[in-house]
Structures are given as C-alpha cells and as structure tokens.
PDB file of C-alpha atoms and ligand atoms in Angstrom:
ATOM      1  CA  UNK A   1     123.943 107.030 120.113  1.00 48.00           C
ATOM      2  CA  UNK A   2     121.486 104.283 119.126  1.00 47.00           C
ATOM      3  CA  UNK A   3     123.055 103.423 116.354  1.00 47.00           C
ATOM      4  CA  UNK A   4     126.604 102.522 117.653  1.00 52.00           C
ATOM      5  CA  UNK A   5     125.024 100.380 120.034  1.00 59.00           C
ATOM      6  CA  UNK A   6     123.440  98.111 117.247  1.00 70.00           C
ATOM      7  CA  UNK A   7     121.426  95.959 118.922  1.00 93.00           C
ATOM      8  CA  UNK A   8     118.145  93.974 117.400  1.00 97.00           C
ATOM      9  CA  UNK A   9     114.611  95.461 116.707  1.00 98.00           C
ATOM     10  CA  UNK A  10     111.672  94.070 115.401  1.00 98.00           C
ATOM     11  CA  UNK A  11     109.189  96.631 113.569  1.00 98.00           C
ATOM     12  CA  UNK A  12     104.878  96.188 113.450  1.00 98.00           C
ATOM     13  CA  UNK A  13     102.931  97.926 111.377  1.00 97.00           C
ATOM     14  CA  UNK A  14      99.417  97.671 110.515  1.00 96.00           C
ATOM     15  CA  UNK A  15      96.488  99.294 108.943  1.00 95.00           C
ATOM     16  CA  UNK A  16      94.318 100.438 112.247  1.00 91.00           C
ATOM     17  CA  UNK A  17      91.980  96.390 113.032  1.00 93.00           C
ATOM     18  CA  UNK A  18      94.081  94.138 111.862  1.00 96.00           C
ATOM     19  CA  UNK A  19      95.034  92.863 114.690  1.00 94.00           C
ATOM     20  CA  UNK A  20      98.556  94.266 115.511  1.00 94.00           C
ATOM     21  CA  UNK A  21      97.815  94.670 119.167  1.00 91.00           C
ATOM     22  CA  UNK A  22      96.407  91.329 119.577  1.00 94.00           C
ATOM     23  CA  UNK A  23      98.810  89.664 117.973  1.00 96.00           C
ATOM     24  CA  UNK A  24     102.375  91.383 119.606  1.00 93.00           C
ATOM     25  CA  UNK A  25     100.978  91.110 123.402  1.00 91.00           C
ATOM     26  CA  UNK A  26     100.806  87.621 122.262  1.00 94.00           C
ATOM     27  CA  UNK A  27     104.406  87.986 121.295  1.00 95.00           C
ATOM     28  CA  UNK A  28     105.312  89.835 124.509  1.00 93.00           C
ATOM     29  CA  UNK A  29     104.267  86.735 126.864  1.00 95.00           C
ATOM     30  CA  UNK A  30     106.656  84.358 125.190  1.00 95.00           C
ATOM     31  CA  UNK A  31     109.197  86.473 124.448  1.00 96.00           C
ATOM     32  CA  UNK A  32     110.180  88.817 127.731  1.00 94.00           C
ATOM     33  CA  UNK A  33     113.385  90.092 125.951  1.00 95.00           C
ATOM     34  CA  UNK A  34     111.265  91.941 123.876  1.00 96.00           C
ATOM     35  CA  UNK A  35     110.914  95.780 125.285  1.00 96.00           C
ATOM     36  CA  UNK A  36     108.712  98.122 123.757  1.00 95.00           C
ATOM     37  CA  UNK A  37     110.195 101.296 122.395  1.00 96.00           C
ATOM     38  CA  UNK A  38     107.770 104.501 123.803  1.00 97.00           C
ATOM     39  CA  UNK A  39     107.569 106.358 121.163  1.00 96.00           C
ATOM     40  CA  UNK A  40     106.670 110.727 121.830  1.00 98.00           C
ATOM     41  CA  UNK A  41     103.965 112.106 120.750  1.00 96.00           C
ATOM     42  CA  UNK A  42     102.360 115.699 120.361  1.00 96.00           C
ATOM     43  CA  UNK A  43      99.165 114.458 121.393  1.00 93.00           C
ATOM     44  CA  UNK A  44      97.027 114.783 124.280  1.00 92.00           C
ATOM     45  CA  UNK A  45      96.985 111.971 127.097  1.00 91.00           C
ATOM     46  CA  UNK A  46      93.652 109.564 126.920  1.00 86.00           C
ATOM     47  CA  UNK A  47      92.185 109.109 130.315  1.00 86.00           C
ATOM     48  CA  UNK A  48      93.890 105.981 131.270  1.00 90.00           C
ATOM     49  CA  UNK A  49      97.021 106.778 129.754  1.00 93.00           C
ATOM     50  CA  UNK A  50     100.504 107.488 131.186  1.00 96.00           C
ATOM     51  CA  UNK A  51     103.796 109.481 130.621  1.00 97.00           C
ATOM     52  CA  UNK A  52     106.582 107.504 130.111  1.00 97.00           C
ATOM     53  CA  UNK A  53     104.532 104.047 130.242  1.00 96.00           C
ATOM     54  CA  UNK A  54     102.465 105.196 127.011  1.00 93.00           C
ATOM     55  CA  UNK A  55     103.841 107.524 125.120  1.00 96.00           C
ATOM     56  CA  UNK A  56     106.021 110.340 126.550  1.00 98.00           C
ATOM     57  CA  UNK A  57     103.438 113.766 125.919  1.00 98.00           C
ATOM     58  CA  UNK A  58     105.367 116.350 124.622  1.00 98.00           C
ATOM     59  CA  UNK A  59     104.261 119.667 123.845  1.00 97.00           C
ATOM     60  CA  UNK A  60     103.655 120.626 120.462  1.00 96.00           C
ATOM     61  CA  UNK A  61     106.752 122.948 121.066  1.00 97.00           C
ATOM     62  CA  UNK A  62     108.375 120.292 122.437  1.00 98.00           C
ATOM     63  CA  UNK A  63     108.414 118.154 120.243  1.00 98.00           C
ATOM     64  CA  UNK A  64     109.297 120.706 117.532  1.00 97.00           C
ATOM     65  CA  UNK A  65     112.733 120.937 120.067  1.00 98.00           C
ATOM     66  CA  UNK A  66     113.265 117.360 120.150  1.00 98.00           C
ATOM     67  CA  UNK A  67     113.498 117.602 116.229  1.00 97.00           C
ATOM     68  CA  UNK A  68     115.593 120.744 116.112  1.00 97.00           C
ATOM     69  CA  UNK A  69     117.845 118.476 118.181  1.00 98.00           C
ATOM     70  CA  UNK A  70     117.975 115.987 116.581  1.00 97.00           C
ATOM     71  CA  UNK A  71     116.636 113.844 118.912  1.00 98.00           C
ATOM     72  CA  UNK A  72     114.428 111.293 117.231  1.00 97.00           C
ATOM     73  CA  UNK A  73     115.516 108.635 115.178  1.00 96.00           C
ATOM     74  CA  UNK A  74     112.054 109.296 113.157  1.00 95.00           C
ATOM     75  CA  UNK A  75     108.943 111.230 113.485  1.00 96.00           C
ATOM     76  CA  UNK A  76     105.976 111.158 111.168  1.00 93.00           C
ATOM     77  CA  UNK A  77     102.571 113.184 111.431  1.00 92.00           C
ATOM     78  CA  UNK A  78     100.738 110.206 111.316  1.00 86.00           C
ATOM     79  CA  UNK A  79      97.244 111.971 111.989  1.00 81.00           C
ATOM     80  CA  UNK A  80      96.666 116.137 111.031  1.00 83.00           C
ATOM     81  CA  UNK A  81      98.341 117.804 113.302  1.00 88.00           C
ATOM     82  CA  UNK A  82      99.894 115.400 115.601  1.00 91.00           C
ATOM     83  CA  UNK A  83     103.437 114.109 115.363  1.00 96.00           C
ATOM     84  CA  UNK A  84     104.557 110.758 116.394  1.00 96.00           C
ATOM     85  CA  UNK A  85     108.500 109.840 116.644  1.00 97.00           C
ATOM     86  CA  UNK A  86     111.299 107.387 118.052  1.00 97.00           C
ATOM     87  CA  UNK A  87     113.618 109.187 120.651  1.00 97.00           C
ATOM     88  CA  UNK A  88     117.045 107.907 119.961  1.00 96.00           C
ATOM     89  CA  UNK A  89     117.312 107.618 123.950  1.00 96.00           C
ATOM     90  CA  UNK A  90     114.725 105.557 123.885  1.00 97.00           C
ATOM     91  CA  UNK A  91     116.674 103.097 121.825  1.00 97.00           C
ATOM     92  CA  UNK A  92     120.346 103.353 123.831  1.00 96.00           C
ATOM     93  CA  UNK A  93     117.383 102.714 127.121  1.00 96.00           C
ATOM     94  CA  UNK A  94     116.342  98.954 125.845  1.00 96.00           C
ATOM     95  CA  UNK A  95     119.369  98.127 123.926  1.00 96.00           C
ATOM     96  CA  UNK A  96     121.429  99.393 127.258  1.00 95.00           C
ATOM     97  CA  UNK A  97     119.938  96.029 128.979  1.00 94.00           C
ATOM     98  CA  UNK A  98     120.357  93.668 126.230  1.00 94.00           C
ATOM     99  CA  UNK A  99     116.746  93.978 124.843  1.00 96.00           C
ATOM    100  CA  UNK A 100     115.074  93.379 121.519  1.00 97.00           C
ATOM    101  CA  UNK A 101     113.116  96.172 120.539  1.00 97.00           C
ATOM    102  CA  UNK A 102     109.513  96.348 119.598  1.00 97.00           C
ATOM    103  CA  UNK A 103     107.871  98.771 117.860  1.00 96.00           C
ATOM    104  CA  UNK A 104     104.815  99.603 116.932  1.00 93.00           C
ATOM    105  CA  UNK A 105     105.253 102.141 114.300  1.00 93.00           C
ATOM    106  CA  UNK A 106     102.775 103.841 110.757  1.00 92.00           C
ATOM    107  CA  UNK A 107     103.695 102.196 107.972  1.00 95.00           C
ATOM    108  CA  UNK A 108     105.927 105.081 106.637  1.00 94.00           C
ATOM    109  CA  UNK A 109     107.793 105.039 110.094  1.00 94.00           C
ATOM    110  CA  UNK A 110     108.195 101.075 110.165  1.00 96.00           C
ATOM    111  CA  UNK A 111     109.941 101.893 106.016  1.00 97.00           C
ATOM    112  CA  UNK A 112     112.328 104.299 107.588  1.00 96.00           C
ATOM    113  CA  UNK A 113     113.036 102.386 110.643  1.00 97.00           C
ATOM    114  CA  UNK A 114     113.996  98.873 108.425  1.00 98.00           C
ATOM    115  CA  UNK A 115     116.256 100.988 105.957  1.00 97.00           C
ATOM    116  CA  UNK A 116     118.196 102.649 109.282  1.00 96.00           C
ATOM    117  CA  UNK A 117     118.827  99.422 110.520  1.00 96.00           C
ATOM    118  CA  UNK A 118     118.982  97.487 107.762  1.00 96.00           C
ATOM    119  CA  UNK A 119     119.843  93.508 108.770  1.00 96.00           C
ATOM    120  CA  UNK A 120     119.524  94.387 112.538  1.00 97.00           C
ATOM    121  CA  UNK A 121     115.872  94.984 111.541  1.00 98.00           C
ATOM    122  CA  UNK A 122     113.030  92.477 111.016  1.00 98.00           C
ATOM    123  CA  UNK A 123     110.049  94.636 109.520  1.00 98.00           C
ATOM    124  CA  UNK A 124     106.374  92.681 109.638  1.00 98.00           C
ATOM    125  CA  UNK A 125     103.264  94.006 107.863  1.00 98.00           C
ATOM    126  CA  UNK A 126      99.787  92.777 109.663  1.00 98.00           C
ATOM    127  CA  UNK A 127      97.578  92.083 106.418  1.00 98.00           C
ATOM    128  CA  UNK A 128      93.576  92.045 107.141  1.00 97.00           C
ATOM    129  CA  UNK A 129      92.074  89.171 105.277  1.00 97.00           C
ATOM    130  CA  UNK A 130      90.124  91.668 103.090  1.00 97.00           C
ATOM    131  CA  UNK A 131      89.005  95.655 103.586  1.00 96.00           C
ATOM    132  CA  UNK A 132      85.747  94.246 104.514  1.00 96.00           C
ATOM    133  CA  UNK A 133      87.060  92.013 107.210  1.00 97.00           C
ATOM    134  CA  UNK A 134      89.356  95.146 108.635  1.00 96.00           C
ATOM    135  CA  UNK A 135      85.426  97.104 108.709  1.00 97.00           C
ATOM    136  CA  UNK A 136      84.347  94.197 110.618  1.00 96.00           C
ATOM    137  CA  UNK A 137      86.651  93.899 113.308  1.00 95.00           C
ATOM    138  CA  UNK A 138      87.172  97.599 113.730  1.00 95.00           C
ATOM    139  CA  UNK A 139      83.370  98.244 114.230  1.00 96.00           C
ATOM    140  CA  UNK A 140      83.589  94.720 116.393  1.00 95.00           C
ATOM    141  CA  UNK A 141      86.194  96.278 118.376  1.00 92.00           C
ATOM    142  CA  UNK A 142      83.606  98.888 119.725  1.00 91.00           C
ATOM    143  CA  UNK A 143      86.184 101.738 120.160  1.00 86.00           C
ATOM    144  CA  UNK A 144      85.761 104.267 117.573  1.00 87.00           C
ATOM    145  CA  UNK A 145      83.207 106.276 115.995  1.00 92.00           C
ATOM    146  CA  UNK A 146      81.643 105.317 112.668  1.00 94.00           C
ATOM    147  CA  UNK A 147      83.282 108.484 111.337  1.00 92.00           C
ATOM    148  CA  UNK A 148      86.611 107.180 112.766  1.00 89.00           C
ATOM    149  CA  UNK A 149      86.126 103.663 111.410  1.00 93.00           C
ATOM    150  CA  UNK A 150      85.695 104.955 107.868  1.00 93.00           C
ATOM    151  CA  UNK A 151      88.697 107.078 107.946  1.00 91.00           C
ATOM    152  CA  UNK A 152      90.688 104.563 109.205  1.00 90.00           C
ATOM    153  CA  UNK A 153      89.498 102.314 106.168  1.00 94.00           C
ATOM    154  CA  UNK A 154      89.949 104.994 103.440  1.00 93.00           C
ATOM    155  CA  UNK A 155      94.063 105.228 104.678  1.00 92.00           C
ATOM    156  CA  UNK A 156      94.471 101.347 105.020  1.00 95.00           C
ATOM    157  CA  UNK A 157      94.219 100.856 101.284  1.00 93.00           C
ATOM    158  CA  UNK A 158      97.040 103.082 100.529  1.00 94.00           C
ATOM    159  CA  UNK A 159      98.470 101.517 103.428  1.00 96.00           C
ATOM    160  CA  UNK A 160      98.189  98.033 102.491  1.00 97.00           C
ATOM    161  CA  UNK A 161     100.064  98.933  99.282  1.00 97.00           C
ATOM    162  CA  UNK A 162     103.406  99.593 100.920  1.00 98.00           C
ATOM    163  CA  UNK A 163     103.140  96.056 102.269  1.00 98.00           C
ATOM    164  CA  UNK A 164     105.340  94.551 100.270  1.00 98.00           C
ATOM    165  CA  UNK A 165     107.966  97.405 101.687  1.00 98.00           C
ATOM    166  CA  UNK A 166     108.274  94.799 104.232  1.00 98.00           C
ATOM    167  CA  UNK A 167     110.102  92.061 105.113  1.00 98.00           C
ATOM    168  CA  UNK A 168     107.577  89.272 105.594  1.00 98.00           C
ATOM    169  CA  UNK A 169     103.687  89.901 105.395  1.00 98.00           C
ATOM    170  CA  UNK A 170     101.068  88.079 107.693  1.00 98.00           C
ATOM    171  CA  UNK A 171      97.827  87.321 106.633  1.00 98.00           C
ATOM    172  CA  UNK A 172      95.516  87.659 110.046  1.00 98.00           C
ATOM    173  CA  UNK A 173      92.787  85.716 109.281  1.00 98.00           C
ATOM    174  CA  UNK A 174      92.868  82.919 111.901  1.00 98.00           C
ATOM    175  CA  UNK A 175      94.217  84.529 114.760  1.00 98.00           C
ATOM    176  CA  UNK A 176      96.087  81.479 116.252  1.00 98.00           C
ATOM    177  CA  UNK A 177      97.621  80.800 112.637  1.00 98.00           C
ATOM    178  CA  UNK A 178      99.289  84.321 112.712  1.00 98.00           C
ATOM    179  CA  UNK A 179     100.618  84.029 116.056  1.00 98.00           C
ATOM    180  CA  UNK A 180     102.217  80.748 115.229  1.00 98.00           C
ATOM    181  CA  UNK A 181     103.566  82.479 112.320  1.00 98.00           C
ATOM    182  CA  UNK A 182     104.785  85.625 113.911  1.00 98.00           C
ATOM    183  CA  UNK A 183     106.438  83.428 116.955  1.00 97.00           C
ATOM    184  CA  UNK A 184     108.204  81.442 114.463  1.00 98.00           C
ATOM    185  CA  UNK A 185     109.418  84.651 112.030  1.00 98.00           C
ATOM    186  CA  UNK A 186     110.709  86.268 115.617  1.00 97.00           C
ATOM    187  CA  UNK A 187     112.126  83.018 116.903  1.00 97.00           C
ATOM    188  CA  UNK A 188     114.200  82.529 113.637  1.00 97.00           C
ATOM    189  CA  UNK A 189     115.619  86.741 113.501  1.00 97.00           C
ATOM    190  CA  UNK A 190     116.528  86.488 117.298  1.00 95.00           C
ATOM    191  CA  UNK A 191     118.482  82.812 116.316  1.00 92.00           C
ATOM    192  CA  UNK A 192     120.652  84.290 113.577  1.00 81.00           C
TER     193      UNK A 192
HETATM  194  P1  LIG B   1      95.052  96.781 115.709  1.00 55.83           P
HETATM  195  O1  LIG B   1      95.971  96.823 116.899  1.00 55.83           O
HETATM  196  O2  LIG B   1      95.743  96.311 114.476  1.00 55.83           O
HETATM  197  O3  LIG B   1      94.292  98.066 115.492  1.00 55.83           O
HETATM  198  P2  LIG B   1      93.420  94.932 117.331  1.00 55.83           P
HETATM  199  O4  LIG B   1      94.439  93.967 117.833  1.00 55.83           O
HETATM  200  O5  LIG B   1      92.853  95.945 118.275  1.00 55.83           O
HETATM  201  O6  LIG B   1      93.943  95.649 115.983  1.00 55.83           O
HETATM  202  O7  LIG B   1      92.243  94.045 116.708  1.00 55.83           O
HETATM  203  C1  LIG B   1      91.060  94.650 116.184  1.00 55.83           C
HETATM  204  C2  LIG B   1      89.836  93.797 116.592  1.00 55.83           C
HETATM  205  O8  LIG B   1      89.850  92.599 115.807  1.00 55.83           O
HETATM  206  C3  LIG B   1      89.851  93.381 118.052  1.00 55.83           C
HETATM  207  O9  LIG B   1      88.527  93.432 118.547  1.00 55.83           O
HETATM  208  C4  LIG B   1      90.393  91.951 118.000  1.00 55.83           C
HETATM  209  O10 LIG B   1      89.894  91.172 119.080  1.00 55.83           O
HETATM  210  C5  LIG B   1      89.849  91.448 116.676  1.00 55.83           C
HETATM  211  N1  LIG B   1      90.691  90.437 115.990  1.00 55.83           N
HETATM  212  C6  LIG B   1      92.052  90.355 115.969  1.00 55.83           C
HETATM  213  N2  LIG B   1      92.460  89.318 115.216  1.00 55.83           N
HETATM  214  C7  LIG B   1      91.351  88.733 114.725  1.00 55.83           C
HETATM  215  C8  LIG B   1      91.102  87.591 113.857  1.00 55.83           C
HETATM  216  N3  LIG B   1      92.102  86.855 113.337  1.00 55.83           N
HETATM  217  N4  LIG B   1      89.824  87.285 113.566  1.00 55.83           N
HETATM  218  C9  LIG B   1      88.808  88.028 114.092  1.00 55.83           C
HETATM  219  N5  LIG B   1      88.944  89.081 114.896  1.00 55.83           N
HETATM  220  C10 LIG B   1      90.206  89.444 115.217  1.00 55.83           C
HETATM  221  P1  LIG B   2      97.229 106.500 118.692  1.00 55.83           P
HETATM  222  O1  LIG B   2      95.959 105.723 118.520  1.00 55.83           O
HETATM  223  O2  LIG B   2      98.091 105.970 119.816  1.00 55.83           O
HETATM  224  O3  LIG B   2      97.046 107.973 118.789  1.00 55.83           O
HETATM  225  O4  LIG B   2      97.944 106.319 117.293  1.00 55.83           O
HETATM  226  C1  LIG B   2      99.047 105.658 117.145  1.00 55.83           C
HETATM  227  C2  LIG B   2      99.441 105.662 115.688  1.00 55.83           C
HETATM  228  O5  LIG B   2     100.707 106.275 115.553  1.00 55.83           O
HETATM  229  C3  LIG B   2      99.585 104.222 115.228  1.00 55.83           C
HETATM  230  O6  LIG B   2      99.394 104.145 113.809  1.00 55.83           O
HETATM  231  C4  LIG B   2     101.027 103.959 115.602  1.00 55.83           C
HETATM  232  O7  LIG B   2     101.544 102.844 114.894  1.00 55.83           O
HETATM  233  C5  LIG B   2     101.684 105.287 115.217  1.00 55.83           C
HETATM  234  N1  LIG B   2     102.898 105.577 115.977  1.00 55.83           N
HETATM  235  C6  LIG B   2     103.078 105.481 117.321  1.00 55.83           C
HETATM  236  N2  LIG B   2     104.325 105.814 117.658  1.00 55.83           N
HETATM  237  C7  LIG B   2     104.976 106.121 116.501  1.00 55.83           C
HETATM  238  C8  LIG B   2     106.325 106.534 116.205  1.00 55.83           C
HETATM  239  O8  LIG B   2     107.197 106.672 117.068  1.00 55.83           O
HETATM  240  N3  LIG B   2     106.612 106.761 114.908  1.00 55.83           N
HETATM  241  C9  LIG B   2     105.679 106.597 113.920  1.00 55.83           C
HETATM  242  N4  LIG B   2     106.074 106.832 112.660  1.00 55.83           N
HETATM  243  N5  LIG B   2     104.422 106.211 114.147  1.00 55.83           N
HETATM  244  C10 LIG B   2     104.063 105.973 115.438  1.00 55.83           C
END
C-alpha cells in the first residue's frame, strides 16, 4: 500500500502555459531521483504517445474498475468526459526503489494529493505572470487550437485562485529565475 511505504513526493500543478513542463524537465536533469508517477487515464493515446511511458490507457470501463477497486489514490475528470487518476501501484513502483515522486497533477488533484500526504508532500503552484502572458505563451506554444487556447484561459482563473492551496507559489516570469527557485524549494524538502 502506498501509504505504508511513506516515501517523498513532490506535486506540480499549473494552469495549462505556464510553464510547468518547461520548468520540471529542468528539474528532472539535476535531480535523477526524481521519478515521474504515470498517472491512468480514460483517454485516447496521441500519436506519439505510449502505454505505460505516458499514461497507462485504460478503457472507460476500465477505469471505472480501477475505482470500484479502489485502486487509485485519486482520480479527477479533469476535462468532460475523461478521467485522470494516481494508481496506488504506481506509487509502491517509485517509492519501491527509493525515488522521489513527481507529479504532474490538476489543481484539484495536486489539493488532494498534499492533504494525503501531508509533510511527506511538497505541493508547488506554477503562477503565469498575468492571464495575458499565459494567452501569450499558449498561442506561442503553437499546439492548440484558438478554441482550445481560450478554454484553457477561461479555467485558469478559477484555477489560479486555489493557488494559495499550495505550499509555495512560483511566479514564471523569467524562466531561469523560476528554475533557480524551484531547484532550491526541491533541494531544501529532499534535505529535511
Ligand atoms: P505548461 O506545461 O504549463 O502547459 P509549457 O512548459 O509547455 O507550459 O510552456 C508554455 C510555453 O511557454 C512554451 O512554449 C514555453 O517555451 C514557454 N515558456 C515557458 N516559460 C516561459 C517564460 N518564463 N517566459 C516566456 N515563455 C515561457
Ligand atoms: P492531457 O493534455 O495529458 O490530456 O491533460 C493532462 C491534464 O490532466 C493536466 O492538467 C494534468 O495535470 C492532469 N492530470 C494528469 N494526470 C493526472 C492525475 O493522475 N490526476 C489528476 N487529478 N490530474 C491529472
């Protein structure tokens, strides 16, 4: 069970262009205890992604098993119609070699994940300099439809207000700035 095991995570969260991704495969080169926790998902496989390296793809009957069982730690339905969760075996897998766990988690799942695991958690909420900025890099980015990039706006104000949910908030305006400040806030929580 992943919670006798009680080993260290670290939790991400982000409204979509902040500059999450960036900023933890940053984290991931100078840090290589750091595993990342696969979450499961009810949603289809993109072209270039893989089971089990991605996500694990579960059926949307699957998945309804996995919670019947009592399998995930958490789940959300972070998008209509598609459910996203932590499999507790997925935990007991990196905390089995004496990992750190990284995840990259909604904002409601990174909540539930700090107040499970409580002190053995470090929760960090990704802050855009400003809505406008977030706009910016998301149509910068080049990946999403301008029908995407406005949803993904509209849900990262009510996102932003559960920042302070969290147990430190960094500002990513220069991108070099927040990396020295996430290495440091990760260097200190693996210390103590
Ligand atoms: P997320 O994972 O939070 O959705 P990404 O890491 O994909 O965000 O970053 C979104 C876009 O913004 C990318 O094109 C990235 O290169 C760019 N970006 C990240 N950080 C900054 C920054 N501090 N200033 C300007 N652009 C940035
Ligand atoms: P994607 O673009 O991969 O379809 O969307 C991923 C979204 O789901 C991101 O917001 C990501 O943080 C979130 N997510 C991924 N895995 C999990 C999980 O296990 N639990 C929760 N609550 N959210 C997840």
């Amino acid at each position: 069970m992943a919670d006798q095991l009680n080993g260290k995570l670290i939790i991400f969260s982000a409204p979509s262009g902040a500059g999450k991704t960036t900023i933890v495969r940053a984290l991931t080169e100078r840090f290589p205890r750091l595993e990342f926790s696969i979450s499961a998902t009810s949603r289809q496989p993109r072209h270039n992604e893989l089971h089990g390296r991605d996500y694990y793809f579960l059926s949307a009957e699957e998945f309804l098993q996995a919670c019947r069982e009592e399998r995930f730690v958490e789940w959300e339905e972070v998008y209509a119609g598609t459910r996203y969760g932590t499999l507790k075996s997925e935990m007991d897998r990196i905390w089995e070699k004496g990992n750190t766990i990284l995840f990259d988690v909604d904002v409601m799942g990174g909540i539930r994940l700090k107040s499970i695991f409580g002190e053995n958690a470090l929760s960090v909420f990704i802050m855009p300099p400003s809505v406008a900025a977030l706009r910016e890099r998301l149509i910068g980015r080049g990946t999403d439809s301008p029908e995407t990039i406005e949803k993904r706006v509209a849900k990262a104000e009510l996102e932003i207000s559960y920042a302070d949910r969290f147990d430190r908030v960094v500002v990513n305006n220069d991108l070099q700035e927040a990396i020295a400040e996430v290495e440091a806030l990760v260097a200190d929580f693996l210390k103590a």
